[in-house]
mmCIF file of C-alpha atoms and ligand atoms in Angstrom:
data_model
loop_
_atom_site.group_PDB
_atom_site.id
_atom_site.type_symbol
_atom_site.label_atom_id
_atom_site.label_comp_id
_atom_site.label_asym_id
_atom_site.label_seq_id
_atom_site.Cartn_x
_atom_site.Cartn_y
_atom_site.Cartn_z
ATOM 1 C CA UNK A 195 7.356 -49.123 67.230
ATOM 2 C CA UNK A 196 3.758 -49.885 67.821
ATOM 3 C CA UNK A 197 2.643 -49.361 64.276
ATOM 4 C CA UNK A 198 5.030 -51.999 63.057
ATOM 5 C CA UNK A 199 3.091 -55.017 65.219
ATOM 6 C CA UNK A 200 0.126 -54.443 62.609
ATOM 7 C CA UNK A 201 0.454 -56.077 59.378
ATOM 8 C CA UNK A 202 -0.921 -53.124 57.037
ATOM 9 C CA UNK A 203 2.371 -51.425 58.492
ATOM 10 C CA UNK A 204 4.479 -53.772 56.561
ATOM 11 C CA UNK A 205 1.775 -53.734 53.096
ATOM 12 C CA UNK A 206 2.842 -50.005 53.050
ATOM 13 C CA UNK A 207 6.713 -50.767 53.608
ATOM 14 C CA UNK A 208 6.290 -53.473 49.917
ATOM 15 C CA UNK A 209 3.890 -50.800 48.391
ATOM 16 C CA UNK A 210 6.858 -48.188 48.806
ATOM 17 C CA UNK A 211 9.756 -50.235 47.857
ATOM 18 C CA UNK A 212 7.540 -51.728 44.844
ATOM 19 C CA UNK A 213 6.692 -47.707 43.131
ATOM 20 C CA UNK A 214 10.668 -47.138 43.794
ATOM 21 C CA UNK A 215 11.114 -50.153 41.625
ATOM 22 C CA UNK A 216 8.552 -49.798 39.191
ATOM 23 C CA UNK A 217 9.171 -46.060 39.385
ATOM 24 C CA UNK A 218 12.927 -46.761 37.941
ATOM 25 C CA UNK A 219 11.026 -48.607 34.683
ATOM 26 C CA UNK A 220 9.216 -45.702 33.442
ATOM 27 C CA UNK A 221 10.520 -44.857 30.031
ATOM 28 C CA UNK A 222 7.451 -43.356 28.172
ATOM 29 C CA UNK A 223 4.051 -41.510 28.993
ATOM 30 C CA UNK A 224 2.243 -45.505 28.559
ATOM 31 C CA UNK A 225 4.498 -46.509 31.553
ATOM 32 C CA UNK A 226 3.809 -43.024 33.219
ATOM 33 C CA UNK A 227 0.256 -43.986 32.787
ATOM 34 C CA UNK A 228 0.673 -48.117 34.228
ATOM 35 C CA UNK A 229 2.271 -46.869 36.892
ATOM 36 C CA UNK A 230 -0.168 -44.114 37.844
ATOM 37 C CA UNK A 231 -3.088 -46.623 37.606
ATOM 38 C CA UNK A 232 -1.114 -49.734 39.576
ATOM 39 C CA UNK A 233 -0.370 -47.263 42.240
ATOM 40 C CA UNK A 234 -2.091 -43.225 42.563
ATOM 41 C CA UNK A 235 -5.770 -43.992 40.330
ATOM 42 C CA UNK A 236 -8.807 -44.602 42.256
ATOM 43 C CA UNK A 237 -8.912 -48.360 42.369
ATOM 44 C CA UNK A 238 -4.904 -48.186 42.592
ATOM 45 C CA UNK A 239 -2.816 -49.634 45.651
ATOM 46 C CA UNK A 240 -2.399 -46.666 47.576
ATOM 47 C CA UNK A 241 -6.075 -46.506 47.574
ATOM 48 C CA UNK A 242 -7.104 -49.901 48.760
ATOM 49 C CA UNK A 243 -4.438 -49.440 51.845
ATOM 50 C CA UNK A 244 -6.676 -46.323 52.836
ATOM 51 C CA UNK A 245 -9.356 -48.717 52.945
ATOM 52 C CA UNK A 246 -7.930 -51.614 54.564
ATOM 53 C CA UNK A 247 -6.620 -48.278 57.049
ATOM 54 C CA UNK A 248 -10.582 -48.345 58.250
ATOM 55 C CA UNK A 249 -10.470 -51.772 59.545
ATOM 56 C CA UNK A 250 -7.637 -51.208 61.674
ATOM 57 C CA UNK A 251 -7.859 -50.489 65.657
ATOM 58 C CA UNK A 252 -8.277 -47.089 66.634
ATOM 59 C CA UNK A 253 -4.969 -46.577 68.800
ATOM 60 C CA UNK A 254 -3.401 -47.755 65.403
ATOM 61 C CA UNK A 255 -4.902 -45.740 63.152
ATOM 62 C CA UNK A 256 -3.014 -41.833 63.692
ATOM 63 C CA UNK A 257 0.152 -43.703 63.324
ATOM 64 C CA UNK A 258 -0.789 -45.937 60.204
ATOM 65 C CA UNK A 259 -2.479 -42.974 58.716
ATOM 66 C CA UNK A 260 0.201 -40.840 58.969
ATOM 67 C CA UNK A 261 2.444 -43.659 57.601
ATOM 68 C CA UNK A 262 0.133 -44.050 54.654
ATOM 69 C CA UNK A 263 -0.313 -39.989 53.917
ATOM 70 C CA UNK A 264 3.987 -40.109 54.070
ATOM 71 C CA UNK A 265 3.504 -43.055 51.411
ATOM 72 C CA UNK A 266 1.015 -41.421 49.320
ATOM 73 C CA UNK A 267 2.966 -37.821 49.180
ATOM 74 C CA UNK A 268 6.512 -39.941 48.380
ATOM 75 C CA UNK A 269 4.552 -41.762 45.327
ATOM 76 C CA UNK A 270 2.812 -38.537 43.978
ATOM 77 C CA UNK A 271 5.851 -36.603 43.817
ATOM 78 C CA UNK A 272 7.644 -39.508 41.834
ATOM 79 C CA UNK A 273 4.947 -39.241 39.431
ATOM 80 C CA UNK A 274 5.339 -35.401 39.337
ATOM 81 C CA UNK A 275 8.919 -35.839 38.589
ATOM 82 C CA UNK A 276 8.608 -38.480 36.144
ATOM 83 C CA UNK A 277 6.424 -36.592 34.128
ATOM 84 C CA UNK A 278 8.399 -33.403 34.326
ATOM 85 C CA UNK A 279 11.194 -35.239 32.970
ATOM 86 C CA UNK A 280 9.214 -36.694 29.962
ATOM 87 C CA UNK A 281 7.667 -33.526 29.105
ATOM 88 C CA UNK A 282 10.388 -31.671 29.001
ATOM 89 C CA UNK A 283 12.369 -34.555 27.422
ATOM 90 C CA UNK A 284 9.368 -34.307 24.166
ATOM 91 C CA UNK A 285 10.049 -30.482 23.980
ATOM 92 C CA UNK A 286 13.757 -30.619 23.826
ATOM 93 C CA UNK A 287 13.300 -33.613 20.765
ATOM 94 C CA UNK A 288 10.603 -31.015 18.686
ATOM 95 C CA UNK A 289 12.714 -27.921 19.125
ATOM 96 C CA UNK A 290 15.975 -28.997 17.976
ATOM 97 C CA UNK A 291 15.825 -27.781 14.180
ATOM 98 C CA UNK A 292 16.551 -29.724 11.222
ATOM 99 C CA UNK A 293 19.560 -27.594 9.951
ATOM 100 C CA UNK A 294 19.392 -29.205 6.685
ATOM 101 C CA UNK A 295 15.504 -28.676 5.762
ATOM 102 C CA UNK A 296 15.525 -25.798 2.750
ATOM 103 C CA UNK A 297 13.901 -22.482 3.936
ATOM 104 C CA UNK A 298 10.122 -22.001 3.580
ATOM 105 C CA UNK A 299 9.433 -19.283 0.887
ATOM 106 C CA UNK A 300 7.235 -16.318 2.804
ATOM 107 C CA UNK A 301 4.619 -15.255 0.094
ATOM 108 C CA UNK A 302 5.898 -11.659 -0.467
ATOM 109 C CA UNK A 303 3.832 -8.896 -2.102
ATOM 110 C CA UNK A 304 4.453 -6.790 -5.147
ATOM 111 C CA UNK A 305 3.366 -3.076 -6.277
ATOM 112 C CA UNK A 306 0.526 -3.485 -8.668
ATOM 113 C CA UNK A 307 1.421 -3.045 -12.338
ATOM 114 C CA UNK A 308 -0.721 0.207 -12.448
ATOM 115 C CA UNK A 309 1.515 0.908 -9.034
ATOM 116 C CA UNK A 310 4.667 0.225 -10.756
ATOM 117 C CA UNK A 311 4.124 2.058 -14.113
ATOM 118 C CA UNK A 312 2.711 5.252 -12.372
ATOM 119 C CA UNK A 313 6.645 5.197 -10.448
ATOM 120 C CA UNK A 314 8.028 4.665 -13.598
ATOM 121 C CA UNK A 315 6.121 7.259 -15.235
ATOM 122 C CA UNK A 316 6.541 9.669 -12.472
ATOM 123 C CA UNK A 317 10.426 8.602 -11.479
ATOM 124 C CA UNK A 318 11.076 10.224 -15.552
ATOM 125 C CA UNK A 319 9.543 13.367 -15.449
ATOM 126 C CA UNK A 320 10.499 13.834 -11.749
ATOM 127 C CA UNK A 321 14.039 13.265 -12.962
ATOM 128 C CA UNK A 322 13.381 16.006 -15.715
ATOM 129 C CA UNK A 323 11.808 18.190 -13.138
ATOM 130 C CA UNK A 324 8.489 18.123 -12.682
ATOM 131 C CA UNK A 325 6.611 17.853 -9.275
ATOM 132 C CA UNK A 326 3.431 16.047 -8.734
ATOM 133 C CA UNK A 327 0.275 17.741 -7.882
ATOM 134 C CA UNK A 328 -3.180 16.256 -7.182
ATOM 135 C CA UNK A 329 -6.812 17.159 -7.428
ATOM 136 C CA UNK A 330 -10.099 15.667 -6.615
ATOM 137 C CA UNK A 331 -11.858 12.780 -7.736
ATOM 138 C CA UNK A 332 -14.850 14.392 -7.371
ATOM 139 C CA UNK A 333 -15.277 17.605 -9.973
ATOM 140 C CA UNK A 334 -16.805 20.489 -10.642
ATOM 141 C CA UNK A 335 -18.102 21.017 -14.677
ATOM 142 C CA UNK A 336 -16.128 24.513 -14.586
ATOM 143 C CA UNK A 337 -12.783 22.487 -13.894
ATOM 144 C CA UNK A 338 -13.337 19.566 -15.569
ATOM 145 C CA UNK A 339 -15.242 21.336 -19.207
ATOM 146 C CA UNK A 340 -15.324 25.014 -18.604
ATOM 147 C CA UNK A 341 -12.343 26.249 -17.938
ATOM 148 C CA UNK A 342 -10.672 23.621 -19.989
ATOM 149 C CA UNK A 343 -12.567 25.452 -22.683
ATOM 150 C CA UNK A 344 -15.024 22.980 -23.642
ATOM 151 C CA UNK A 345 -18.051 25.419 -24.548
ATOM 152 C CA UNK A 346 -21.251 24.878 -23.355
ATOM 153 C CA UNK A 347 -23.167 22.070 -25.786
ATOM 154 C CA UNK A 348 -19.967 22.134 -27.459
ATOM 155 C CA UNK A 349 -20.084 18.314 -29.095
ATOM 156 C CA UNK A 350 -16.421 17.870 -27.493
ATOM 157 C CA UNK A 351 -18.137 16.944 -24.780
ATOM 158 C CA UNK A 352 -19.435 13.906 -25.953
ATOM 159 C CA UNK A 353 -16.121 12.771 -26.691
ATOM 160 C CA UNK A 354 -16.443 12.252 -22.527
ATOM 161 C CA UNK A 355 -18.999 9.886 -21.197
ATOM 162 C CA UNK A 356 -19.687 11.513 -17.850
ATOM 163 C CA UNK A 357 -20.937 10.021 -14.645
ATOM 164 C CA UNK A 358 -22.930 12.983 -13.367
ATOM 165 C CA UNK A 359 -23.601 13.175 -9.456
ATOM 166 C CA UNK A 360 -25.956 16.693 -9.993
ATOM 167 C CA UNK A 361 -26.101 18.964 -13.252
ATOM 168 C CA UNK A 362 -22.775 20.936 -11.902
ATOM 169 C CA UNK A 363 -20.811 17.983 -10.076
ATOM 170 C CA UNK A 364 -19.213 15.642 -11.728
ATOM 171 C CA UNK A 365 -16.519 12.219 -11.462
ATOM 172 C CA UNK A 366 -13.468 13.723 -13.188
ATOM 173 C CA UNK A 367 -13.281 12.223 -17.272
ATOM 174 C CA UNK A 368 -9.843 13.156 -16.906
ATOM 175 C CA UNK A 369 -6.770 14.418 -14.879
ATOM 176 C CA UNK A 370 -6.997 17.894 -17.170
ATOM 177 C CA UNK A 371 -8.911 19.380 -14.093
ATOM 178 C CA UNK A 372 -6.020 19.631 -12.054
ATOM 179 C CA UNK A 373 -3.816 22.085 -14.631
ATOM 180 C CA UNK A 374 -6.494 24.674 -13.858
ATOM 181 C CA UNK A 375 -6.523 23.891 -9.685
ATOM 182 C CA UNK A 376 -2.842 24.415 -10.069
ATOM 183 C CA UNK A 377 -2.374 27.091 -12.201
ATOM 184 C CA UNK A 378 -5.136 28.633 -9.817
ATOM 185 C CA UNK A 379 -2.648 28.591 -7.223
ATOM 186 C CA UNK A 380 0.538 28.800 -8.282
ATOM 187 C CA UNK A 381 2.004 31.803 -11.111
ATOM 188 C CA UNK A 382 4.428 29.988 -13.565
ATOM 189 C CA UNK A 383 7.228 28.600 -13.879
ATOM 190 C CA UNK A 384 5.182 25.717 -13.443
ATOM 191 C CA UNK A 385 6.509 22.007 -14.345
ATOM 192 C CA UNK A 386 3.979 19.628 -12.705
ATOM 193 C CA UNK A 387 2.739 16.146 -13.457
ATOM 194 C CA UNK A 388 -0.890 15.130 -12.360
ATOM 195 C CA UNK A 389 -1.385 11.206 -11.123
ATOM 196 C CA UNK A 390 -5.383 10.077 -10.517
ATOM 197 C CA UNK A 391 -8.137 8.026 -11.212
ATOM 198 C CA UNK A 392 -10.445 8.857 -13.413
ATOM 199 C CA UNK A 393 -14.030 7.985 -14.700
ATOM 200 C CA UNK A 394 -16.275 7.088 -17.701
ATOM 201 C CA UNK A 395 -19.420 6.283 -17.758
ATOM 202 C CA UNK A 396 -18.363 3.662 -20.601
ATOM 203 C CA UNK A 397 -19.071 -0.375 -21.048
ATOM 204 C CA UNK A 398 -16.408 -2.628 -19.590
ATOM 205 C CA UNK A 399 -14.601 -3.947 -22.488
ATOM 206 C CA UNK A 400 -11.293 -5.442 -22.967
ATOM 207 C CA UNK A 401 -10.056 -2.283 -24.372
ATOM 208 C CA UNK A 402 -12.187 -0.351 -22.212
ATOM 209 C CA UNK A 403 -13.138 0.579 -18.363
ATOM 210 C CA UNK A 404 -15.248 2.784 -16.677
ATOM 211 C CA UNK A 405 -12.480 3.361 -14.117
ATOM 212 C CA UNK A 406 -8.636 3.888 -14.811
ATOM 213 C CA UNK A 407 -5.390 6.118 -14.218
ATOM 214 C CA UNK A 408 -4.088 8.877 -16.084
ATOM 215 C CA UNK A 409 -1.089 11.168 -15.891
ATOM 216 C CA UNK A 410 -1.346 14.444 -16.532
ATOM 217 C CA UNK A 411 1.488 16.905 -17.549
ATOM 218 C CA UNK A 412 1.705 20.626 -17.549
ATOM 219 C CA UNK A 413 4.811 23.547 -18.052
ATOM 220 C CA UNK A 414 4.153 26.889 -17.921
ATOM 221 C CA UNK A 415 6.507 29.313 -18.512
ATOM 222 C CA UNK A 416 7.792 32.302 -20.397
ATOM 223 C CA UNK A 417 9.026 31.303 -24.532
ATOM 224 C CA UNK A 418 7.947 27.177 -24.176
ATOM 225 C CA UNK A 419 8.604 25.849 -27.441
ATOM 226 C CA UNK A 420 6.587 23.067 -29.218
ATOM 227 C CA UNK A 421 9.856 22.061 -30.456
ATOM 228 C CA UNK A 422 10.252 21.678 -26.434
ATOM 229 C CA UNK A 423 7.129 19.731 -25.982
ATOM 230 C CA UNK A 424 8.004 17.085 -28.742
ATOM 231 C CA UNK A 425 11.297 16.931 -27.091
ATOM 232 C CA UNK A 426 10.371 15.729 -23.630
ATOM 233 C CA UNK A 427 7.835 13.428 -25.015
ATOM 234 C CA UNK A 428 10.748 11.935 -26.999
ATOM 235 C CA UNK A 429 13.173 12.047 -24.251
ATOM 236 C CA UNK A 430 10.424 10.527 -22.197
ATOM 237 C CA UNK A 431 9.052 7.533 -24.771
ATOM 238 C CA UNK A 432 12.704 6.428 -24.845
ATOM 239 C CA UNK A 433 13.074 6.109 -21.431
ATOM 240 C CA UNK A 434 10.048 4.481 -20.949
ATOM 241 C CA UNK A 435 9.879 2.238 -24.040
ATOM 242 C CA UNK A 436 13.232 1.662 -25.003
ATOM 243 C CA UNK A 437 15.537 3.978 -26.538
ATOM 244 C CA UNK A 438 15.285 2.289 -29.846
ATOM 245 C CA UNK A 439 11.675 2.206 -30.087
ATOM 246 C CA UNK A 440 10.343 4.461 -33.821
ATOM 247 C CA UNK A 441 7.628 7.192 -33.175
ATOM 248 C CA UNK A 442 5.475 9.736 -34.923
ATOM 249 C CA UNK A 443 3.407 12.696 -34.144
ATOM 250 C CA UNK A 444 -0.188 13.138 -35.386
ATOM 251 C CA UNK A 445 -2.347 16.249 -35.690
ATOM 252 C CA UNK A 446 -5.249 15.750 -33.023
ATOM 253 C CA UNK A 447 -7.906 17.769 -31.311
ATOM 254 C CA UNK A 448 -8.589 18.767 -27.799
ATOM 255 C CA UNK A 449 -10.206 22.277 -26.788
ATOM 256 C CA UNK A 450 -8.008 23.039 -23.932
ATOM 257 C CA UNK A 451 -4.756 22.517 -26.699
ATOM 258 C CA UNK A 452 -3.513 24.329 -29.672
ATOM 259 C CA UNK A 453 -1.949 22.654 -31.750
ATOM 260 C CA UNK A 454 -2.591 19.129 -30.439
ATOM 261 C CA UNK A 455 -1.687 16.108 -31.225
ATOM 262 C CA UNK A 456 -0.997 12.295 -30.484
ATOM 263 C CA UNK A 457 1.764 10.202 -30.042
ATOM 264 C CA UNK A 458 2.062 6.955 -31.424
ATOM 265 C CA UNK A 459 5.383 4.353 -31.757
ATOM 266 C CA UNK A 460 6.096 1.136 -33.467
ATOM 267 C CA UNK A 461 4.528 -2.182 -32.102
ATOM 268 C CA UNK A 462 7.095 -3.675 -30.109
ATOM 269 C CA UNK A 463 4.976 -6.797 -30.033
ATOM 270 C CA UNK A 464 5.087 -6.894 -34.190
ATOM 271 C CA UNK A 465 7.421 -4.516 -34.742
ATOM 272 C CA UNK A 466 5.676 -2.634 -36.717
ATOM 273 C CA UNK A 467 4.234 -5.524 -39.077
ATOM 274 C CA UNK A 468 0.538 -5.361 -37.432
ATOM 275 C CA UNK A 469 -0.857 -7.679 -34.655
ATOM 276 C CA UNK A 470 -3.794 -7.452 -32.664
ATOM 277 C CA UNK A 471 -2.489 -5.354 -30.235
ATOM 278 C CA UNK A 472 -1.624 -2.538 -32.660
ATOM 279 C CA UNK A 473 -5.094 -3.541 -34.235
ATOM 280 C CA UNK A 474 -2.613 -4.676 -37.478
ATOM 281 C CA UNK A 475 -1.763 -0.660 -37.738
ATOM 282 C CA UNK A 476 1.823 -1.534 -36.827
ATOM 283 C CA UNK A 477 1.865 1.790 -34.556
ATOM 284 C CA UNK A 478 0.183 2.130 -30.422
ATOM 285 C CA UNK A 479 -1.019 5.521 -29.595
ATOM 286 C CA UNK A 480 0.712 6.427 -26.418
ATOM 287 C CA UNK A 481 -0.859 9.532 -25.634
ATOM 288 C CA UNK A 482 -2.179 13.045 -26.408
ATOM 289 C CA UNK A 483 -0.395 16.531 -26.090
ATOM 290 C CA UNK A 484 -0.356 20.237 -27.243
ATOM 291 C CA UNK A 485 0.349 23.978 -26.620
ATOM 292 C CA UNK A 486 -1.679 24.941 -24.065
ATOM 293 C CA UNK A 487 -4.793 27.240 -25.715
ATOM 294 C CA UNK A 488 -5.139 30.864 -24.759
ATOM 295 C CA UNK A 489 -8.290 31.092 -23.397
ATOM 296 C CA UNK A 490 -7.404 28.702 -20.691
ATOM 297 C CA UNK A 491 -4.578 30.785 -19.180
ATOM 298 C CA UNK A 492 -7.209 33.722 -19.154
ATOM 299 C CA UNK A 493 -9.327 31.238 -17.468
ATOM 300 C CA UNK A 494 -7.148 31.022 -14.563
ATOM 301 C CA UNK A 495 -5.724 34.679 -14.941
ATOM 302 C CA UNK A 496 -2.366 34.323 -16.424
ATOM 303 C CA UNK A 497 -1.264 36.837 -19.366
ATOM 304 C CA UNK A 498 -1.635 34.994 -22.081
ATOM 305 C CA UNK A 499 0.785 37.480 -24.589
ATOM 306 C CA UNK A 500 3.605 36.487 -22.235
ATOM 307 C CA UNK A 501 3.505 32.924 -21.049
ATOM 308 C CA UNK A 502 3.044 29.763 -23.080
ATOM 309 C CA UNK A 503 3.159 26.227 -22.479
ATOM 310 C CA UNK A 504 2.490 22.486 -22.954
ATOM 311 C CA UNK A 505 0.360 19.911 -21.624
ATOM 312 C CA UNK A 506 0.051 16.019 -22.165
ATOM 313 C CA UNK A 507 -2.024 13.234 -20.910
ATOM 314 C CA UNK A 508 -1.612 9.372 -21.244
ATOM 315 C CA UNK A 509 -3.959 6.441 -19.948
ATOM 316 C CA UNK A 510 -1.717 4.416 -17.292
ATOM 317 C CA UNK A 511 -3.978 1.248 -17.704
ATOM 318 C CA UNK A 512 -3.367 1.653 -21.536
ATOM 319 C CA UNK A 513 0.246 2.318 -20.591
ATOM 320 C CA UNK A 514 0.163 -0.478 -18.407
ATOM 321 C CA UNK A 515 -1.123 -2.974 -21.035
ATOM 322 C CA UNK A 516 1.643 -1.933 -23.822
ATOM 323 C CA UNK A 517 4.420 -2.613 -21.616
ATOM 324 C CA UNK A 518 3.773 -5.863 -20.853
ATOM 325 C CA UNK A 519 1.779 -7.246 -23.777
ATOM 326 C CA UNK A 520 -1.203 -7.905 -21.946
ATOM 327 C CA UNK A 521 -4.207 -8.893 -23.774
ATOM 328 C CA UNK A 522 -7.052 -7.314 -21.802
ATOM 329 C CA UNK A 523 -7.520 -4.363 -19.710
ATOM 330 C CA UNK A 524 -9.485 -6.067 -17.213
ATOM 331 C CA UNK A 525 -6.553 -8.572 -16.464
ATOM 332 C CA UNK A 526 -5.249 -5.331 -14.168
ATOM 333 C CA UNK A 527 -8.679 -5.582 -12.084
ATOM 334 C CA UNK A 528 -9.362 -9.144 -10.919
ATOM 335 C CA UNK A 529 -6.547 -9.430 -8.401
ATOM 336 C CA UNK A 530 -5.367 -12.395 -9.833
ATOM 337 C CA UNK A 531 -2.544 -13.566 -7.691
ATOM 338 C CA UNK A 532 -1.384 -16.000 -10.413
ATOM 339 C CA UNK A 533 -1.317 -12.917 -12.890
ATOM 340 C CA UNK A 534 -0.202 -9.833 -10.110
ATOM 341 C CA UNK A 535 2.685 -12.070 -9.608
ATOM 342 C CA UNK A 536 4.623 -11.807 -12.877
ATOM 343 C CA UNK A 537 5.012 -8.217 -12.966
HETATM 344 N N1 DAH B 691 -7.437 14.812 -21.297
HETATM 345 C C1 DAH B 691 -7.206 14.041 -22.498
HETATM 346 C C2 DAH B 691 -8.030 12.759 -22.461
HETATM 347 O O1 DAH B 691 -8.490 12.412 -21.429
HETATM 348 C C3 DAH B 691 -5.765 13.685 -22.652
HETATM 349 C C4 DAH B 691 -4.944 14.916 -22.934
HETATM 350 C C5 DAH B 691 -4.723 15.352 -24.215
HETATM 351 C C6 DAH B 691 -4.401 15.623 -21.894
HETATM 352 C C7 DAH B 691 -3.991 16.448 -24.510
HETATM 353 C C8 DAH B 691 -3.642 16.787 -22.175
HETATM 354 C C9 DAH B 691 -3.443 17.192 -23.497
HETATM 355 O O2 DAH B 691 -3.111 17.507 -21.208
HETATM 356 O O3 DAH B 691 -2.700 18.268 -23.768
HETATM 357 O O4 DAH B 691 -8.179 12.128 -23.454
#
């Protein structure tokens, strides 16, 4: 062959055999990287045949050339394989699992403890028989005062620091609004409890916020007892509280009631000796009922000869804070991982 009489023929015969060899040494990407700069890089050997290539004679050079390109390709592709093989050798070593490493906890959420007690709350009377209505946060003084039979200047009023948006529109003081938007709608029997947010226009304190829950409850029928009213707020504070929890009933005011009253039960922090949670009483009001007053079933058109009925109210942030002993209302509002997570 004539390309075999010039010398650089036999430079690219050793260069071959020599990238087999060292080829056959590569164990790691530093030896990937040796051999790619003894043989492929700029400077490498492969390179400075191409250049001795431009001192040979021209009836040498198609042959030598093409000798050289067969050289180059053959190297490159030994690279290419070697460092397939490495690569996929790393991958395999980082996705076999450790079987033995313990599982890594996922942070899981919770219901909020205003979340939670409303379910409670509502689970209760829902297994009693109530359904669940709601009304707007926004208010109208008719539903909210009016027809709730709070007179006009009437001081009970006051009793209700209100956020005013004009002189007729209101933020809801309570969740009382929404016996009236029901009873508007609906002829009795009615058993319905009444979930929302409501609004005072009132300093934050620790026993105090301008914004919090409250459930409602209303039933509406023909021949509703007190007797009946006292007897679901029982059967409900023992479900709630603890079925050996000690309660009373006090005489109490509110204009859309008559009677009213309040409920209160023994400390279950002090059991009854006083602490500061029961403000040393020994008793925590738990919330306000009564036998729903006359005027407001003529409010919203019911004969108010032949149906009667009761209604109650309680403060689920209050509720909230009972339960679990906690010191300060505004605990429920800061989002508090640390504290959200014990409940
Ligand atoms: N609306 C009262 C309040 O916000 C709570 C209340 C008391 C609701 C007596 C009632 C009730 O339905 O009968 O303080």
């Amino acid at each position: 062959m004539t390309a075999l009489k010039y010398p650089l023929a036999s430079e690219i015969a050793a260069l071959m055999k020599a990238a087999e060899t060292r080829s056959a040494e590569v164990h790691s990407v530093d030896d990937l990287e040796k051999f790619r700069v003894e043989f492929l890089a700029r400077k490498g050997g492969i390179a400075e045949l191409f250049d001795k290539l431009k001192a040979v004679p021209n009836d040498q050079k198609p042959v030598l050339g093409k000798e050289l390109n067969k050289l180059r390709s053959h190297v490159e592709s030994l690279f290419e394989a070697m460092h397939h093989r490495l690569n996929s050798q790393s991958k395999k070593e980082e996705e076999i699992p450790d079987l033995t490493l313990p599982g890594r906890a996922l942070p899981v959420g919770t219901l909020h403890p205003i979340t939670q007690t409303l379910n409670d709350i509502a689970a209760i009377f829902t297994s009693m028989g109530f359904a669940v209505a709601n009304g707007p946060e926004i208010e109208d003084d008719y539903h909210n005062f009016e027809a709730l039979n709070f007179p006009p200047d009437h001081p009970a009023r006051d009793m209700q620091d209100t956020f005013f948006i004009s002189e007729k529109v209101l933020l809801r003081t309570h969740t009382s609004p929404v016996q009236i938007r029901v009873m508007e709608h609906q002829q009795p029997p009615i058993r319905v409890i009444m979930p929302g947010r409501v609004y005072r226009n009132e300093a934050i304190s620790a026993r105090s916020l301008s914004q919090f829950h409250q459930v409602e409850g209303l039933y509406v029928d023909r021949n509703v007892t007190f007797s009946e009213l006292k007897g679901t707020l029982v059967a409900f504070a023992k479900e709630f509280y603890g079925s050996n929890i000690k309660y009373k009933f006090r005489p109490s005011f509110f204009p859309f009631t008559e009677p009213s009253l309040e409920m209160d039960i023994t400390c279950f922090i002090c059991s009854g000796k006083g602490c500061p949670m029961c403000k040393r009483t020994g008793w925590l009001e738990i919330l306000g009922a009564g036998m729903v007053h006359p005027n407001v079933f003529r409010k919203v058109g019911y004969d108010s000869e032949s149906v009667t009925g009761f209604a109650f109210g309680m403060g689920i942030e209050r509720t909230t804070v009972l339960r679990h002993g906690i010191p300060d209302l505004r605990m429920l509002l800061e989002n508090d991982v640390k504290f959200l997570e014990q409940f």
